[in-house]
XYZ file of C-alpha atoms in Angstrom:
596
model
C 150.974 123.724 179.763
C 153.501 121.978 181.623
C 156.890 123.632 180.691
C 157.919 126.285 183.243
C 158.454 130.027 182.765
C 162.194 130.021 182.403
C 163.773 128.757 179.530
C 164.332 124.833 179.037
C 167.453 122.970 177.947
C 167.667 122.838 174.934
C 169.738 119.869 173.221
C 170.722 120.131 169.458
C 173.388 117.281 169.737
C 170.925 114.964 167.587
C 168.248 112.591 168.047
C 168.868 109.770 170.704
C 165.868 107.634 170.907
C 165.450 106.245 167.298
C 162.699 107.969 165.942
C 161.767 107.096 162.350
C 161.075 109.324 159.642
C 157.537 110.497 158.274
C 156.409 107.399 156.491
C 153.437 106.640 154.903
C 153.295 108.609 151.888
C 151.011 111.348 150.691
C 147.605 108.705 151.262
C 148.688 107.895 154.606
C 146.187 109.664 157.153
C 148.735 110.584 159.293
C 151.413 112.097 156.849
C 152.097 115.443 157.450
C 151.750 117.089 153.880
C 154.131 118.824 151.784
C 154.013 122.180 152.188
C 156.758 124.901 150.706
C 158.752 126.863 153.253
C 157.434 129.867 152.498
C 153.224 130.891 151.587
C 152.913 134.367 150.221
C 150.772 136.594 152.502
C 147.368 138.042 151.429
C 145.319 140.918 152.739
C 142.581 138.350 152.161
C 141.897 135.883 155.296
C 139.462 133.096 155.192
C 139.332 129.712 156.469
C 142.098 127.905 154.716
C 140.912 124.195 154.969
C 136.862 125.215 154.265
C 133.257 126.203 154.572
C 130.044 124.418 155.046
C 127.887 125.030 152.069
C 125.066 126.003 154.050
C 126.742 127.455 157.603
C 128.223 130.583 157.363
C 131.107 132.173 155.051
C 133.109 134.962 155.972
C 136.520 136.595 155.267
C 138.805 139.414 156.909
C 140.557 141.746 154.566
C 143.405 143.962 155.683
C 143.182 147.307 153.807
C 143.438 151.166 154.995
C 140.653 152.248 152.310
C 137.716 153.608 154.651
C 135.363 152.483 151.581
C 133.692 149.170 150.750
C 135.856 147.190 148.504
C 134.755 144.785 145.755
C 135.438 141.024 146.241
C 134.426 138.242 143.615
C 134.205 134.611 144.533
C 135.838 132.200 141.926
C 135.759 128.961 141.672
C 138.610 126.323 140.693
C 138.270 127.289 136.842
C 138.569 130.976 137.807
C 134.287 131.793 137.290
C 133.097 134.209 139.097
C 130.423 132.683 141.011
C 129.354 135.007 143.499
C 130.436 138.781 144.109
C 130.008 142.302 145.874
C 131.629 144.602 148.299
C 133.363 144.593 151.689
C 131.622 145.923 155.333
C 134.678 148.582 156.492
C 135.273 147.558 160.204
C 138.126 149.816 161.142
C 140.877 149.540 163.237
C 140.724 145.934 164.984
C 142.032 146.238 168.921
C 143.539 142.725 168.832
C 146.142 142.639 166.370
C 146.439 146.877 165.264
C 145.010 145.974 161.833
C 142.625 147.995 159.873
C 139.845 145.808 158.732
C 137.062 144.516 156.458
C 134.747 142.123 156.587
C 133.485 139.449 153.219
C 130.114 138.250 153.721
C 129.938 135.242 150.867
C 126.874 132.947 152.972
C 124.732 133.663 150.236
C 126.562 131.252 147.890
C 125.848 127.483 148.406
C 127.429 125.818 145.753
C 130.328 122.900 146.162
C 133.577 122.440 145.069
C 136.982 122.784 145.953
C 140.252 125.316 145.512
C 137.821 128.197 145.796
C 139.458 131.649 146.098
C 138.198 135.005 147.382
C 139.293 138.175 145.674
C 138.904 141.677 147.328
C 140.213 144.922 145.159
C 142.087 142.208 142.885
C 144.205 140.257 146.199
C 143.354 136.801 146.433
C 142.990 134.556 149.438
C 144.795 131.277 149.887
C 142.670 128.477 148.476
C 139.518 126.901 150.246
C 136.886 124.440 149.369
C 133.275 124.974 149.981
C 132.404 121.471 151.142
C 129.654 119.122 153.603
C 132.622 117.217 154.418
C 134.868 120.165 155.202
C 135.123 118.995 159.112
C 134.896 115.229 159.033
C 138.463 114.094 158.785
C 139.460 117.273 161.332
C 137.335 115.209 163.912
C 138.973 112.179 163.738
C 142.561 113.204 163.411
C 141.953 115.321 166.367
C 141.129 112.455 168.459
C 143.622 110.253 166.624
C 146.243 112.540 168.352
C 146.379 110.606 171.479
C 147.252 107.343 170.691
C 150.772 108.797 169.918
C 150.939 110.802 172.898
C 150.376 107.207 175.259
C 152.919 106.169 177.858
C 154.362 103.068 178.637
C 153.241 100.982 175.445
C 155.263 101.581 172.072
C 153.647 103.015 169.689
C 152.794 100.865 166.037
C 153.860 102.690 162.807
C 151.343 100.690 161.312
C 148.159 102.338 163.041
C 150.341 105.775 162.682
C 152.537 105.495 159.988
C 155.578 107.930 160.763
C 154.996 107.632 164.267
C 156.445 104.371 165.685
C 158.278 104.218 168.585
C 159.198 102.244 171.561
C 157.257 102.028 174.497
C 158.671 104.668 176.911
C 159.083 104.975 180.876
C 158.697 100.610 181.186
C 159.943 98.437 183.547
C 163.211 98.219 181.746
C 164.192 101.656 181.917
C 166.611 102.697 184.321
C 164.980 103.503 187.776
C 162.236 101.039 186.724
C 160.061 103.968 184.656
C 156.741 104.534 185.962
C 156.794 101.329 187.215
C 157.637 101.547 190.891
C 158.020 105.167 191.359
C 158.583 106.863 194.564
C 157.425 109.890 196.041
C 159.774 113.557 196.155
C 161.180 113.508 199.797
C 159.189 113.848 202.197
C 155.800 113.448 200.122
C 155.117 109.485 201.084
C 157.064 106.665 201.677
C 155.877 103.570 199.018
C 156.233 103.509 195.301
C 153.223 103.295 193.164
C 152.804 102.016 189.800
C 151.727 104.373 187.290
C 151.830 103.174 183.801
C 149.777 104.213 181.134
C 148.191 107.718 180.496
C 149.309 110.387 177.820
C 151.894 112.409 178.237
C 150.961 115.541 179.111
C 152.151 117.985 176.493
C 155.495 118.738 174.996
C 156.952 116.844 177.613
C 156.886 113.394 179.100
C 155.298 114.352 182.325
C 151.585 113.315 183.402
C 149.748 115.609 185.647
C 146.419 114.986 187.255
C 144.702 117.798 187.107
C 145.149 118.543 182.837
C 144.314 115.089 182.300
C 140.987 115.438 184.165
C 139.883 117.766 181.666
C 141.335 115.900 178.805
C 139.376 112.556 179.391
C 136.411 114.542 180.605
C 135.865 116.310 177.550
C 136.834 113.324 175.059
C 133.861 111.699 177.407
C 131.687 114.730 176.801
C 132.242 114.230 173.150
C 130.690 110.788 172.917
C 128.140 111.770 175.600
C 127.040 114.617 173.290
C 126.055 112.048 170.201
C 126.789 107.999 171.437
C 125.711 107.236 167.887
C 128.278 109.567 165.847
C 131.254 108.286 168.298
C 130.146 104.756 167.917
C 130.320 104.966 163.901
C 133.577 107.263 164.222
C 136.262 105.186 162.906
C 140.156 106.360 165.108
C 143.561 104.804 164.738
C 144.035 103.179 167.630
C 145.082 99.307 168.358
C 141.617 99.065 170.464
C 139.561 99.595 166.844
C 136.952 97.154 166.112
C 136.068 96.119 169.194
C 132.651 96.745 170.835
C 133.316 99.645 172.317
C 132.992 103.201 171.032
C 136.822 104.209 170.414
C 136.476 107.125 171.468
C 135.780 105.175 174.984
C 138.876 102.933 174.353
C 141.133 105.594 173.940
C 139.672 107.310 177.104
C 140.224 104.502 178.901
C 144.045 104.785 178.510
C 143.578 107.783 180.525
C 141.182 106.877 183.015
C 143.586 103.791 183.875
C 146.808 105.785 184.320
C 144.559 108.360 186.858
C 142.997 105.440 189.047
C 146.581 104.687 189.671
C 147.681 108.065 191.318
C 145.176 107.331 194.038
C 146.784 106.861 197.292
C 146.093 103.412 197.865
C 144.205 101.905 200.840
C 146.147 102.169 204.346
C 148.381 104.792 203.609
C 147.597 108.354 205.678
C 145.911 110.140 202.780
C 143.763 106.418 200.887
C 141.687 107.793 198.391
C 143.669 110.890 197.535
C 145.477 111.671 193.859
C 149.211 112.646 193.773
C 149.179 115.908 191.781
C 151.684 114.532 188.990
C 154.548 112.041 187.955
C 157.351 113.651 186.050
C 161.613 113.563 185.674
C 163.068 114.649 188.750
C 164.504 117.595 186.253
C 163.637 118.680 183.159
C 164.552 116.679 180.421
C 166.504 118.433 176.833
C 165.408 118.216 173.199
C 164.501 116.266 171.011
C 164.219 113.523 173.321
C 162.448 110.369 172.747
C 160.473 108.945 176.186
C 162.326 105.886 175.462
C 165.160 107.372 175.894
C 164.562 109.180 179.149
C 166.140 107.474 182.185
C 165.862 109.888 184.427
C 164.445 109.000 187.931
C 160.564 109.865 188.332
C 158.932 110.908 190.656
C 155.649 110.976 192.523
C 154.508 114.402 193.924
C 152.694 115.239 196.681
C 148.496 114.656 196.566
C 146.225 117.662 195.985
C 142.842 118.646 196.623
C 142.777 119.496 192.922
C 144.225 115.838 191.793
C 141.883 114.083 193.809
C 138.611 115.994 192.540
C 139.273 115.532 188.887
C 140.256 112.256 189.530
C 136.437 111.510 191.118
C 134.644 113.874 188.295
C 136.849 112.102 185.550
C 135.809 108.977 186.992
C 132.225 109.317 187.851
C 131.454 110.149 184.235
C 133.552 107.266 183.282
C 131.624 104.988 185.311
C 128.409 106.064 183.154
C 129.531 105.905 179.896
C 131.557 102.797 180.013
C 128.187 101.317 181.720
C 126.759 99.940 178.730
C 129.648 98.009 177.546
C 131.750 97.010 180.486
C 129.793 96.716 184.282
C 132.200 95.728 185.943
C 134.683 98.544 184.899
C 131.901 101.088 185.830
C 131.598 99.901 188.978
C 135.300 100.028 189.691
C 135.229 103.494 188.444
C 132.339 105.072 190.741
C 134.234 103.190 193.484
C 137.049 105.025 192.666
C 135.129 108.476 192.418
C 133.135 108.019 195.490
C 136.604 107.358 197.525
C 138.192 110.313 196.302
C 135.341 112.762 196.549
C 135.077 111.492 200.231
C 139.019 112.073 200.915
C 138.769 115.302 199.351
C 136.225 116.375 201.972
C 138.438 115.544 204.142
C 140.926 117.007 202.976
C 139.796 120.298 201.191
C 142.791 122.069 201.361
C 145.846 120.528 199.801
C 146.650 122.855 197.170
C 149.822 122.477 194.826
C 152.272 125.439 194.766
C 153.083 127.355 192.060
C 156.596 127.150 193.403
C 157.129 123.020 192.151
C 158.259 123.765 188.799
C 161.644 121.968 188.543
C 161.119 118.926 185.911
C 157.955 119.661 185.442
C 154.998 122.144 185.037
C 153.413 123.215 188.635
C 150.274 123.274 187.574
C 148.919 125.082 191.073
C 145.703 125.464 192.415
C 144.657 126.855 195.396
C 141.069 127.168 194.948
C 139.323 124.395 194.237
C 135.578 124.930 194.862
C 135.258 124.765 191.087
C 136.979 121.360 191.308
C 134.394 120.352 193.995
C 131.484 121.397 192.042
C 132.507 119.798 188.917
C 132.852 116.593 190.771
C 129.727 116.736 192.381
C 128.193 117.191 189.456
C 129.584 114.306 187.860
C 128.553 111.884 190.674
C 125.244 113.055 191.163
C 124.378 112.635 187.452
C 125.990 109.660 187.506
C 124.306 108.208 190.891
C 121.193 110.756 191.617
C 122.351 110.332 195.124
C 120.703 113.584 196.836
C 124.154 114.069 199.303
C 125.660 115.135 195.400
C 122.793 116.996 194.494
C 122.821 119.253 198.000
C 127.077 119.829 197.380
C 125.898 120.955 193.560
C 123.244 123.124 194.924
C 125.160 124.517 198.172
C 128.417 125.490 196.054
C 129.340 128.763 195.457
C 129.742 128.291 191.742
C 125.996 127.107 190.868
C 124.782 130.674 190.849
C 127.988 132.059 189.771
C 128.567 132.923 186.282
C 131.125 130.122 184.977
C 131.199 131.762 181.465
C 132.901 134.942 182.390
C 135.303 133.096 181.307
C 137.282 130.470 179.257
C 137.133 127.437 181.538
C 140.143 125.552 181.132
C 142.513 123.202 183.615
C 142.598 125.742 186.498
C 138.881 126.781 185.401
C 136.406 123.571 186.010
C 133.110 124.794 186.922
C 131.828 125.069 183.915
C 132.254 121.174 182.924
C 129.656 120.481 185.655
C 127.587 122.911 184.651
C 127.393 122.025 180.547
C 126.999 118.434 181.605
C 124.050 119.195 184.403
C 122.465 120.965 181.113
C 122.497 117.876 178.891
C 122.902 114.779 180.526
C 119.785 113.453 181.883
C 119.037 114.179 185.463
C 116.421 116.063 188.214
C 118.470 118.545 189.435
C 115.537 121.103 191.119
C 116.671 123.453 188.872
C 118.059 122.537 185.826
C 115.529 124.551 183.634
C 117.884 127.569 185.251
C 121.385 125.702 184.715
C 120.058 124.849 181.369
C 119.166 128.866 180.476
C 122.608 129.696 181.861
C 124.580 127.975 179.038
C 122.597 129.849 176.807
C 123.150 133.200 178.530
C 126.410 132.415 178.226
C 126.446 131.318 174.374
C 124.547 134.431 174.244
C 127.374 136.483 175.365
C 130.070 134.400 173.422
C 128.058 135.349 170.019
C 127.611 138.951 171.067
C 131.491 138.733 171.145
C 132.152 137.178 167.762
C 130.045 139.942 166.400
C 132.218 142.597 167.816
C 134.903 141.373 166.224
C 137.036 141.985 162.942
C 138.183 138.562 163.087
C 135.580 136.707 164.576
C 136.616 135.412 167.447
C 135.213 133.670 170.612
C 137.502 135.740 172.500
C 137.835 139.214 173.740
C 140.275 139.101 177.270
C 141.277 142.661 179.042
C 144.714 143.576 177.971
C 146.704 140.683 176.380
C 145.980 137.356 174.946
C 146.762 134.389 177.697
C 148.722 131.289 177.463
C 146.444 128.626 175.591
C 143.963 131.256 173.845
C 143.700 128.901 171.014
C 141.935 126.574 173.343
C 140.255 128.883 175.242
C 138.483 130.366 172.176
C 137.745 126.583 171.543
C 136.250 125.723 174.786
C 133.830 129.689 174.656
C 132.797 127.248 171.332
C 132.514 124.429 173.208
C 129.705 126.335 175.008
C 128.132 127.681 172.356
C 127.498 124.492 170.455
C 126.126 123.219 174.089
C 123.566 125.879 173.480
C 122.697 124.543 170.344
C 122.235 121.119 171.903
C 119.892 122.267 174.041
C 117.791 124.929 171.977
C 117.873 123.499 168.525
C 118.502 127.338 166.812
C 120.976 127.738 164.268
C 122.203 130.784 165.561
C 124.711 128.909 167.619
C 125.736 126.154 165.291
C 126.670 128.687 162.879
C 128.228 130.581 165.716
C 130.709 127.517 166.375
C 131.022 127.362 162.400
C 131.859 131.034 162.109
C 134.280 130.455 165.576
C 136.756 128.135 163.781
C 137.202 130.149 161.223
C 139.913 132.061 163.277
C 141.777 128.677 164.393
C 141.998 127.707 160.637
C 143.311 130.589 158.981
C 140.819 133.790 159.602
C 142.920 135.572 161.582
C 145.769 138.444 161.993
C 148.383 136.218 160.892
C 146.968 134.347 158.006
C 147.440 131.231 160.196
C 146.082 127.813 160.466
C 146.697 126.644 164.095
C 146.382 122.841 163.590
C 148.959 121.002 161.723
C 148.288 119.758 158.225
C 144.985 121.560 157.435
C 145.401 124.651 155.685
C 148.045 125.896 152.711
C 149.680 128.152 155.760
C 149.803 125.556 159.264
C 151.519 125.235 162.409
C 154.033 122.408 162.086
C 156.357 122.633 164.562
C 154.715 122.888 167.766
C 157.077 122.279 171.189
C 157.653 118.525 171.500
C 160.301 116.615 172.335
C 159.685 113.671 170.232
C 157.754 115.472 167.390
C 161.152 117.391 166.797
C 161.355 117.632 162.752
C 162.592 121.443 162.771
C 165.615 120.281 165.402
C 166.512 117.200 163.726
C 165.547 116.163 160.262
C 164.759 112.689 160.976
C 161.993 113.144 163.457
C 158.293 113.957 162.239
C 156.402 116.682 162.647
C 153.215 116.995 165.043
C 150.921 114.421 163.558
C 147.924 116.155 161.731
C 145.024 117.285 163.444
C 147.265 118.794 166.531
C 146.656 122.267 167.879
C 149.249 124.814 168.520
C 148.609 126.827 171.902
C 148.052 130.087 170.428
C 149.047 133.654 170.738
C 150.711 134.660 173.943
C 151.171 138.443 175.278
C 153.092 137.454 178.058
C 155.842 135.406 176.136
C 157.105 133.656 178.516
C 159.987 131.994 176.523
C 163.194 133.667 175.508
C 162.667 133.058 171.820
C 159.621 134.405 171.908
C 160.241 137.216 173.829
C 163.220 138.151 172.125
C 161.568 138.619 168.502
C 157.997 139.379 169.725
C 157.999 142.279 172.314
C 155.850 144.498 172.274
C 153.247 142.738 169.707
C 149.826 143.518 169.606
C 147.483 140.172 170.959
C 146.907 138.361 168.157
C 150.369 138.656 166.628
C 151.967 136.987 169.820
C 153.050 133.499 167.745
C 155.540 131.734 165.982
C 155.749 128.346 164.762
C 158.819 127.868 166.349
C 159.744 124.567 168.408
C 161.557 126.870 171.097
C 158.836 129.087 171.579
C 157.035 126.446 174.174
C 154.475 129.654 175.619
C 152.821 129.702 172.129
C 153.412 127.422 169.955
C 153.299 124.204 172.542
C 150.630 120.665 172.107
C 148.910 119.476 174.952
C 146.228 116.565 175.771
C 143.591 119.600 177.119
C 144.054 121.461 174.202
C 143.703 118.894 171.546
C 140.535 117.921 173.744
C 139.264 120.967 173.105
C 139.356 121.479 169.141
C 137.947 117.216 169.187
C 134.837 118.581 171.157
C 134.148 121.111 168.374
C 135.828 119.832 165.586
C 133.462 116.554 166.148
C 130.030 119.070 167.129
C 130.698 120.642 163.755
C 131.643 117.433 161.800
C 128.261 115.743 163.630
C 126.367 118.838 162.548
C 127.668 119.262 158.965
């Protein structure tokens, strides 16, 4: 979320950075597919890339008929293979649609190009398949190698997607290479190489990559063996570490490097971000890009996710690389102990010129979380006394979505499941599935199905907020085993791929009807023909009530919650990428795929 709430430049003088086409033809895993302009709308909303033949299977029909409807289930040949009639729901709050429900979970057969018909309207296509999620997993993950800084990118690992490396040494003002502070903020240069850039943009902030590498972490943590056999395209590949971990690593490098180094007033610190010194047009490729960075000032916020990101680092690279782990809880321990120190350096909401602010200014969430991390990581007992004296251990963290801003409940899902003898875990452990609990009772409430039910409006992000209230609920089934919640996550992505007001698949390239062109300044296709689209597997932010952008604004006011989107590159408050949000739907998208 790092593009301000005013409108950005927006440059349609052509692509300057050399982009190449989409290449890699219709086999090539990261071709965006051919899709016509236009998909004609249906009453009839289901899951447009699939179902698990044994999870569960559900539709939403749009009708005003107060009666049950009748709905037959055909398969590719047109059979009927299943059939009976709609549950009338009424008028759904979210999106001002009256509603019905399909229940089709009684049908476990396999195949593809299924279709649903209720009252003789057919759904878009969908295949009832074991597999449905397995691909989704890894071309979620697969998203980041495109997104990293300061190496160029090989169109033969992501065909479509070469570029050259952005923000090097060559660049004018030396890149991220040697980049000073804002005025007044320090007075050395720091090299910060590396990372992902952040979003639609070609900043890097702190505090959104915490969560990002935390929860790609959390992903391998969660099943070592299914992220050791899970195949990415990445140049790292092959060797003996889990690439899942490799491609972390990228991440975890580039944040060790915003630490204030030794000597300096604030050692052991994290400057908050590293962005252009203004805000940069589109399309723009980051090679491109010669305007001056900049370092900005350190935050409490920075420096904590920069110790929890690191502490969990230093445990799961342990196993294959001791010496990198040990640098790691080095790192972690120093900045948990300058954040003490310093527990009050909280970045404004006002430093939103180049980049997003991406203020904070409470952070005992951010101290719990890395507390947590440590003491899992260390089972030192001055960790476990800052987990149990924090505010947030009894507090509910799954009132919530948790998100950038929102950190508490990372500590507390990974105090559930990773090994350790907190005094009361048996409680932590019964909160996560409180708060699954709650997530489900939700879902159930819902026309659409949805992990997701905010007062008023929908917020910026609700795609991955729905995804992280998932994220929870699969925890749950980690822990307790019942099938209540896997089918709950099942049932939960329904509404990202297609089950939902607008007939919508929110990730690009899975689903007849998909977001394709999400805010980016590099994957530009819809500004200039030559540049790709989003590779697939990327998540579009979601519907927005507040709509912050003018083209959003301007053909959207007044729209009830769920119909708050466009796929439209200028619309950068709902229809943006990010690094936390595509960690999001790769924490679910590889539960479900792991769980299949």
């Amino acid at each position: 979320m790092a593009v301000p709430a005013v409108a950005l430049p927006i440059v349609f003088s052509g692509h300057e950075g050399g982009l190449p086409a989409v290449a890699g033809g219709a086999d090539s895993a990261y071709a965006f597919p051919a899709t016509p302009d236009h998909i004609p709308d249906t009453p009839v909303r289901v899951n447009q890339v699939g179902y698990l033949p044994d999870g569960p299977k559900r539709a939403t029909v749009i009708s005003d008929s107060a009666q049950p409807l009748p709905w037959q289930l055909k398969d590719d040949a047109g059979k009927v293979v299943a059939s009976g009639e709609s549950e009338p729901k009424g008028m759904d709050a979210s999106s001002g649609q009256n509603t019905h429900v399909v229940d089709f979970s009684s049908y476990k057969g396999t195949g593809h190009t299924y279709t649903l018909e209720v009252d003789g309207k057919a759904s878009l296509p969908f295949d009832l398949d074991p597999k449905a999620y397995k691909q989704l997993g890894i071309d979620a993950l697969s998203f980041y190698y495109p997104q990293r800084s300061g190496i160029a990118i090989d169109d033969k690992i992501a065909p479509g997607y070469g570029r050259a490396a952005g923000h090097t040494a060559d660049t004018k003002g030396g890149g991220d290479t040697k980049v000073p502070c804002q005025p007044g903020a320090c007075n050395y240069t720091l090299d910060v190489t590396g990372g992902w850039y952040d979003a639609g943009d070609q900043g890097k902030y702190v505090v959104n990559g915490g969560i990002s590498v935390a929860q790609l972490m959390s992903s391998y943590e969660r099943s070592p063996k299914a992220a050791e056999a899970r195949a990415l395209r990445l140049p790292e590949s092959g060797n003996k570490t889990p690439d899942v971990l490799d491609e972390a690593r990228w991440e975890l490098d580039f944040l060790t490097k915003m630490q204030v180094p030794a000597g300096q007033e604030l050692a052991g610190m994290a400057h908050h971000k590293i962005h252009d010194a203004a805000w940069t047009g589109l399309p723009m490729d980051p090679a491109a890009d010669d305007q001056q960075r900049q370092l900005h000032a350190p935050s409490t916020a920075a420096t904590l996710n920069l110790a929890a990101a690191a502490a969990q680092g230093a445990r799961v690279f342990e196993p294959y690389d001791k010496k990198y782990s040990e640098h790691l809880l080095e790192v972690a321990r120093t900045a948990y102990k300058a954040a003490q120190a310093h527990p009050k350096m909280y970045a404004p909401d006002s430093d939103s010129f180049g980049g997003g602010a991406y203020g904070d200014s409470d952070v005992s969430d951010e101290f719990y979380w890395a507390a947590a991390e440590l003491y899992i990581t260390t089972g030192d007992k001055q960790y476990s006394a800052d987990v149990l004296a924090s505010p947030q251990h009894k507090a509910d963290v799954f009132s919530r979505a948790f998100d950038w801003q929102n950190t508490a409940a990372l500590g507390r899902l990974d105090l559930a499941t990773v090994k350790n003898k907190l005094s009361d875990r048996d409680r932590v452990r019964q909160t996560v599935i409180d708060g699954a609990d709650r997530f489900l009772k939700t879902m159930d409430g819902q026309a659409y199905g949805q992990a997701y039910a905010p007062n008023g409006g929908y917020d910026w992000a609700s795609n991955s907020q729905m995804l992280n209230n998932l994220a929870v609920v699969g925890t749950a089934f980690d822990i307790s085993g019942k099938a209540k919640y896997r089918d709950g996550v099942l049932s939960g992505m329904d509404y990202i791929l297609g089950r939902n007001a607008l007939n919508q698949s929110y990730v690009t390239g899975y689903g007849e009807k998909a977001s394709k062109n999400q805010h980016s300044r590099w994957y530009a296709h819809e500004l200039d023909p030559k540049l790709p689209n989003p590779p697939r597997g990327t998540l579009a932010g979601g519907p927005n009530s507040q709509l912050q952008d003018e083209v959003a604004g301007a053909a959207l006011r007044g729209c009830k919650p769920q119909l708050c989107y466009m796929d439209d590159i200028k619309s950068w408050s709902t229809n943006e990428l990010t690094i936390n949000w595509n960690a999001s739907l790769s924490w679910v998208s590889t539960f479900v795929a792991d769980n299949a």
